[in-house]
């Protein structure tokens, strides 16, 4: 199983994000709204017994619920090429704290530390040879986007099946934040 830990998003918020998208940016593959999520930790291909350890470790995490606000849009680039278009998250120490706890729990399970800095985001589109001027116009047009704060009452272990068009993400376990 290919696994990752993420926050899912309430449907009204997904719809709000979806309303931003679809506009003609050649080279953008828009993520379908059912796949929107905020990744806390990518885990990757995992054997069954390992997955059980991971589930136990995540179930032992104690953290309080909180709220977070999606705001702003931006892009990731790799070697000078834009690879993803996303909506950002307002600075949120409680989110960072939760992500930290998850990272620590997973390292205790034997996973290699995540080397990349945590940059919370919700991917709207994956980009391949994107029309850069159109992308820049989109970012400029939506930079002031700011959603209503959303309550975070659980986090979720997802499995992911890679597909040609879009991947299929299945929530496997939800972990309650009390
Ligand atoms: O949250 P986003 O959409 O940015 O790109 C994948 C997606 O990111 C990322 O994990 C999220 C859920 O699939 N991902 C896929 N393969 C990865 C890898 N090898 C990866 N992240 C880090 N390392």
CSV table of C-alpha atoms and ligand atoms in Angstrom, one decimal:
chain,number,residue,atom,x,y,z
A,1,UNK,CA,0.0,0.0,0.0
A,2,UNK,CA,1.1,3.5,-0.8
A,3,UNK,CA,0.3,5.6,2.2
A,4,UNK,CA,0.3,9.2,3.3
A,5,UNK,CA,-1.1,11.2,6.3
A,6,UNK,CA,-3.2,14.2,5.5
A,7,UNK,CA,-6.1,16.5,6.5
A,8,UNK,CA,-9.2,16.1,4.5
A,9,UNK,CA,-11.3,19.2,3.7
A,10,UNK,CA,-15.0,20.0,4.2
A,11,UNK,CA,-17.0,19.9,1.0
A,12,UNK,CA,-18.0,23.5,1.0
A,13,UNK,CA,-14.4,24.4,1.1
A,14,UNK,CA,-13.5,21.9,-1.7
A,15,UNK,CA,-16.2,23.5,-3.8
A,16,UNK,CA,-14.8,27.0,-3.1
A,17,UNK,CA,-11.4,25.8,-4.2
A,18,UNK,CA,-12.8,24.1,-7.2
A,19,UNK,CA,-14.4,27.4,-8.2
A,20,UNK,CA,-11.0,28.9,-8.5
A,21,UNK,CA,-9.8,26.3,-10.9
A,22,UNK,CA,-10.4,25.1,-14.5
A,23,UNK,CA,-9.5,28.4,-16.1
A,24,UNK,CA,-7.3,27.9,-19.2
A,25,UNK,CA,-3.8,27.3,-18.1
A,26,UNK,CA,-2.3,25.0,-20.7
A,27,UNK,CA,-0.1,22.4,-19.0
A,28,UNK,CA,-2.1,22.3,-15.8
A,29,UNK,CA,-3.7,19.0,-14.7
A,30,UNK,CA,-6.4,20.1,-12.3
A,31,UNK,CA,-6.8,17.9,-9.2
A,32,UNK,CA,-10.4,16.7,-8.9
A,33,UNK,CA,-12.1,18.2,-5.7
A,34,UNK,CA,-12.5,14.8,-4.2
A,35,UNK,CA,-8.7,14.5,-4.1
A,36,UNK,CA,-8.0,17.8,-2.4
A,37,UNK,CA,-6.1,17.3,0.9
A,38,UNK,CA,-3.4,18.8,3.0
A,39,UNK,CA,-0.5,16.4,3.2
A,40,UNK,CA,1.1,16.2,6.7
A,41,UNK,CA,3.5,13.3,5.8
A,42,UNK,CA,4.1,11.2,2.7
A,43,UNK,CA,4.9,7.7,3.7
A,44,UNK,CA,5.1,5.7,0.5
A,45,UNK,CA,4.9,2.0,-0.3
A,46,UNK,CA,4.4,0.1,2.9
A,47,UNK,CA,4.1,-3.6,3.7
A,48,UNK,CA,1.0,-4.8,5.7
A,49,UNK,CA,2.8,-5.4,9.0
A,50,UNK,CA,4.5,-2.0,8.7
A,51,UNK,CA,1.2,-0.4,8.1
A,52,UNK,CA,-0.1,-1.8,11.3
A,53,UNK,CA,2.8,-0.3,13.3
A,54,UNK,CA,2.2,3.0,11.6
A,55,UNK,CA,-1.5,2.9,12.5
A,56,UNK,CA,-0.6,2.1,16.1
A,57,UNK,CA,1.9,5.0,16.3
A,58,UNK,CA,-0.6,7.4,14.8
A,59,UNK,CA,-3.4,6.3,17.1
A,60,UNK,CA,-1.1,7.1,20.1
A,61,UNK,CA,-0.8,10.7,19.1
A,62,UNK,CA,-2.5,13.1,21.5
A,63,UNK,CA,-3.2,16.6,20.2
A,64,UNK,CA,-6.0,19.1,20.4
A,65,UNK,CA,-8.3,20.1,17.6
A,66,UNK,CA,-7.7,23.5,16.2
A,67,UNK,CA,-8.8,25.6,13.2
A,68,UNK,CA,-6.8,26.6,10.1
A,69,UNK,CA,-7.3,29.0,7.3
A,70,UNK,CA,-6.4,28.4,3.7
A,71,UNK,CA,-5.1,31.6,2.1
A,72,UNK,CA,-3.0,32.7,-0.9
A,73,UNK,CA,-1.9,30.7,-3.9
A,74,UNK,CA,1.6,29.8,-5.0
A,75,UNK,CA,3.7,27.4,-7.0
A,76,UNK,CA,6.4,24.8,-6.5
A,77,UNK,CA,9.3,24.8,-8.9
A,78,UNK,CA,12.0,22.2,-9.6
A,79,UNK,CA,15.0,23.0,-11.7
A,80,UNK,CA,13.4,26.2,-12.9
A,81,UNK,CA,10.1,24.5,-13.9
A,82,UNK,CA,6.8,25.0,-12.2
A,83,UNK,CA,5.5,21.6,-11.0
A,84,UNK,CA,2.5,22.4,-8.8
A,85,UNK,CA,0.0,25.1,-8.2
A,86,UNK,CA,-1.4,25.3,-4.7
A,87,UNK,CA,-3.4,27.1,-2.1
A,88,UNK,CA,-1.5,28.0,1.0
A,89,UNK,CA,-2.2,28.0,4.7
A,90,UNK,CA,-2.0,30.9,7.2
A,91,UNK,CA,0.7,30.5,9.7
A,92,UNK,CA,-0.5,28.0,12.2
A,93,UNK,CA,1.6,26.8,15.2
A,94,UNK,CA,-0.9,24.1,16.1
A,95,UNK,CA,-0.7,22.6,12.6
A,96,UNK,CA,3.1,22.7,12.8
A,97,UNK,CA,2.9,21.0,16.2
A,98,UNK,CA,0.6,18.2,14.9
A,99,UNK,CA,2.9,17.7,11.9
A,100,UNK,CA,5.8,17.5,14.2
A,101,UNK,CA,4.2,14.8,16.4
A,102,UNK,CA,3.4,12.8,13.3
A,103,UNK,CA,6.9,13.1,12.0
A,104,UNK,CA,8.3,12.0,15.4
A,105,UNK,CA,5.9,9.1,15.7
A,106,UNK,CA,6.7,7.8,12.2
A,107,UNK,CA,10.5,8.1,12.8
A,108,UNK,CA,10.0,5.9,15.9
A,109,UNK,CA,8.4,3.4,13.6
A,110,UNK,CA,11.6,3.3,11.6
A,111,UNK,CA,10.8,5.6,8.8
A,112,UNK,CA,13.6,7.8,7.4
A,113,UNK,CA,13.3,11.4,8.5
A,114,UNK,CA,11.5,13.7,6.0
A,115,UNK,CA,14.2,16.0,4.8
A,116,UNK,CA,12.0,18.6,3.1
A,117,UNK,CA,10.7,21.5,5.1
A,118,UNK,CA,7.0,21.3,5.9
A,119,UNK,CA,5.2,23.7,3.5
A,120,UNK,CA,1.5,23.2,4.2
A,121,UNK,CA,-0.5,23.5,1.0
A,122,UNK,CA,-3.4,22.0,-0.9
A,123,UNK,CA,-2.4,21.1,-4.5
A,124,UNK,CA,-4.9,22.5,-7.1
A,125,UNK,CA,-3.0,21.4,-10.2
A,126,UNK,CA,0.1,19.5,-11.3
A,127,UNK,CA,2.0,21.3,-13.9
A,128,UNK,CA,3.9,20.0,-16.9
A,129,UNK,CA,5.3,22.4,-19.4
A,130,UNK,CA,2.9,25.0,-18.2
A,131,UNK,CA,2.1,28.3,-19.9
A,132,UNK,CA,4.1,30.4,-17.4
A,133,UNK,CA,2.5,33.7,-18.2
A,134,UNK,CA,-1.0,32.2,-17.7
A,135,UNK,CA,0.2,30.6,-14.4
A,136,UNK,CA,1.6,33.9,-13.2
A,137,UNK,CA,-1.7,35.6,-14.1
A,138,UNK,CA,-3.6,33.0,-12.1
A,139,UNK,CA,-1.4,33.5,-9.1
A,140,UNK,CA,-1.8,37.2,-9.3
A,141,UNK,CA,-5.6,37.0,-9.7
A,142,UNK,CA,-6.0,34.7,-6.7
A,143,UNK,CA,-3.3,35.8,-4.3
A,144,UNK,CA,-5.7,37.5,-2.0
A,145,UNK,CA,-7.9,34.3,-1.7
A,146,UNK,CA,-8.7,33.6,1.9
A,147,UNK,CA,-11.2,30.9,3.0
A,148,UNK,CA,-13.3,30.8,6.2
A,149,UNK,CA,-11.3,29.1,9.0
A,150,UNK,CA,-12.0,25.3,9.0
A,151,UNK,CA,-12.1,23.1,12.1
A,152,UNK,CA,-9.6,20.3,12.2
A,153,UNK,CA,-11.0,17.6,14.4
A,154,UNK,CA,-9.1,14.6,13.0
A,155,UNK,CA,-6.3,13.6,10.7
A,156,UNK,CA,-6.4,10.7,8.3
A,157,UNK,CA,-4.2,7.9,7.0
A,158,UNK,CA,-4.9,7.7,3.3
A,159,UNK,CA,-3.9,5.0,0.8
A,160,UNK,CA,-3.2,6.1,-2.7
A,161,UNK,CA,-3.6,4.2,-6.0
A,162,UNK,CA,-1.8,5.8,-8.8
A,163,UNK,CA,-3.9,6.3,-11.9
A,164,UNK,CA,-3.2,7.6,-15.4
A,165,UNK,CA,-5.6,10.5,-15.1
A,166,UNK,CA,-6.0,11.1,-11.3
A,167,UNK,CA,-4.9,9.0,-8.3
A,168,UNK,CA,-7.6,7.4,-6.1
A,169,UNK,CA,-7.2,8.3,-2.5
A,170,UNK,CA,-8.9,6.2,0.1
A,171,UNK,CA,-9.2,7.3,3.8
A,172,UNK,CA,-8.1,4.2,5.7
A,173,UNK,CA,-8.1,5.4,9.3
A,174,UNK,CA,-9.2,8.7,11.0
A,175,UNK,CA,-7.5,9.8,14.2
A,176,UNK,CA,-9.5,12.0,16.4
A,177,UNK,CA,-8.0,15.2,17.9
A,178,UNK,CA,-9.7,15.8,21.2
B,1,LIG,O1,0.0,17.1,-1.1
B,1,LIG,P1,0.6,17.1,-2.5
B,1,LIG,O2,-0.5,16.9,-3.5
B,1,LIG,O3,1.5,18.2,-2.7
B,1,LIG,O4,2.8,14.7,-4.5
B,1,LIG,C1,2.2,13.8,-3.6
B,1,LIG,C2,1.1,14.5,-2.8
B,1,LIG,O5,1.5,15.8,-2.5
B,1,LIG,C3,3.2,13.5,-2.5
B,1,LIG,O6,2.4,13.1,-1.5
B,1,LIG,C4,1.1,13.7,-1.6
B,1,LIG,C5,0.0,12.6,-1.5
B,1,LIG,O7,0.2,11.7,-2.6
B,1,LIG,N1,4.2,12.6,-2.9
B,1,LIG,C6,4.1,11.6,-3.8
B,1,LIG,N2,5.3,10.9,-3.9
B,1,LIG,C7,6.1,11.5,-3.0
B,1,LIG,C8,7.5,11.2,-2.6
B,1,LIG,N3,8.2,10.2,-3.1
B,1,LIG,C9,5.4,12.5,-2.3
B,1,LIG,N4,6.0,13.3,-1.4
B,1,LIG,C10,7.3,13.0,-1.1
B,1,LIG,N5,8.0,12.0,-1.6
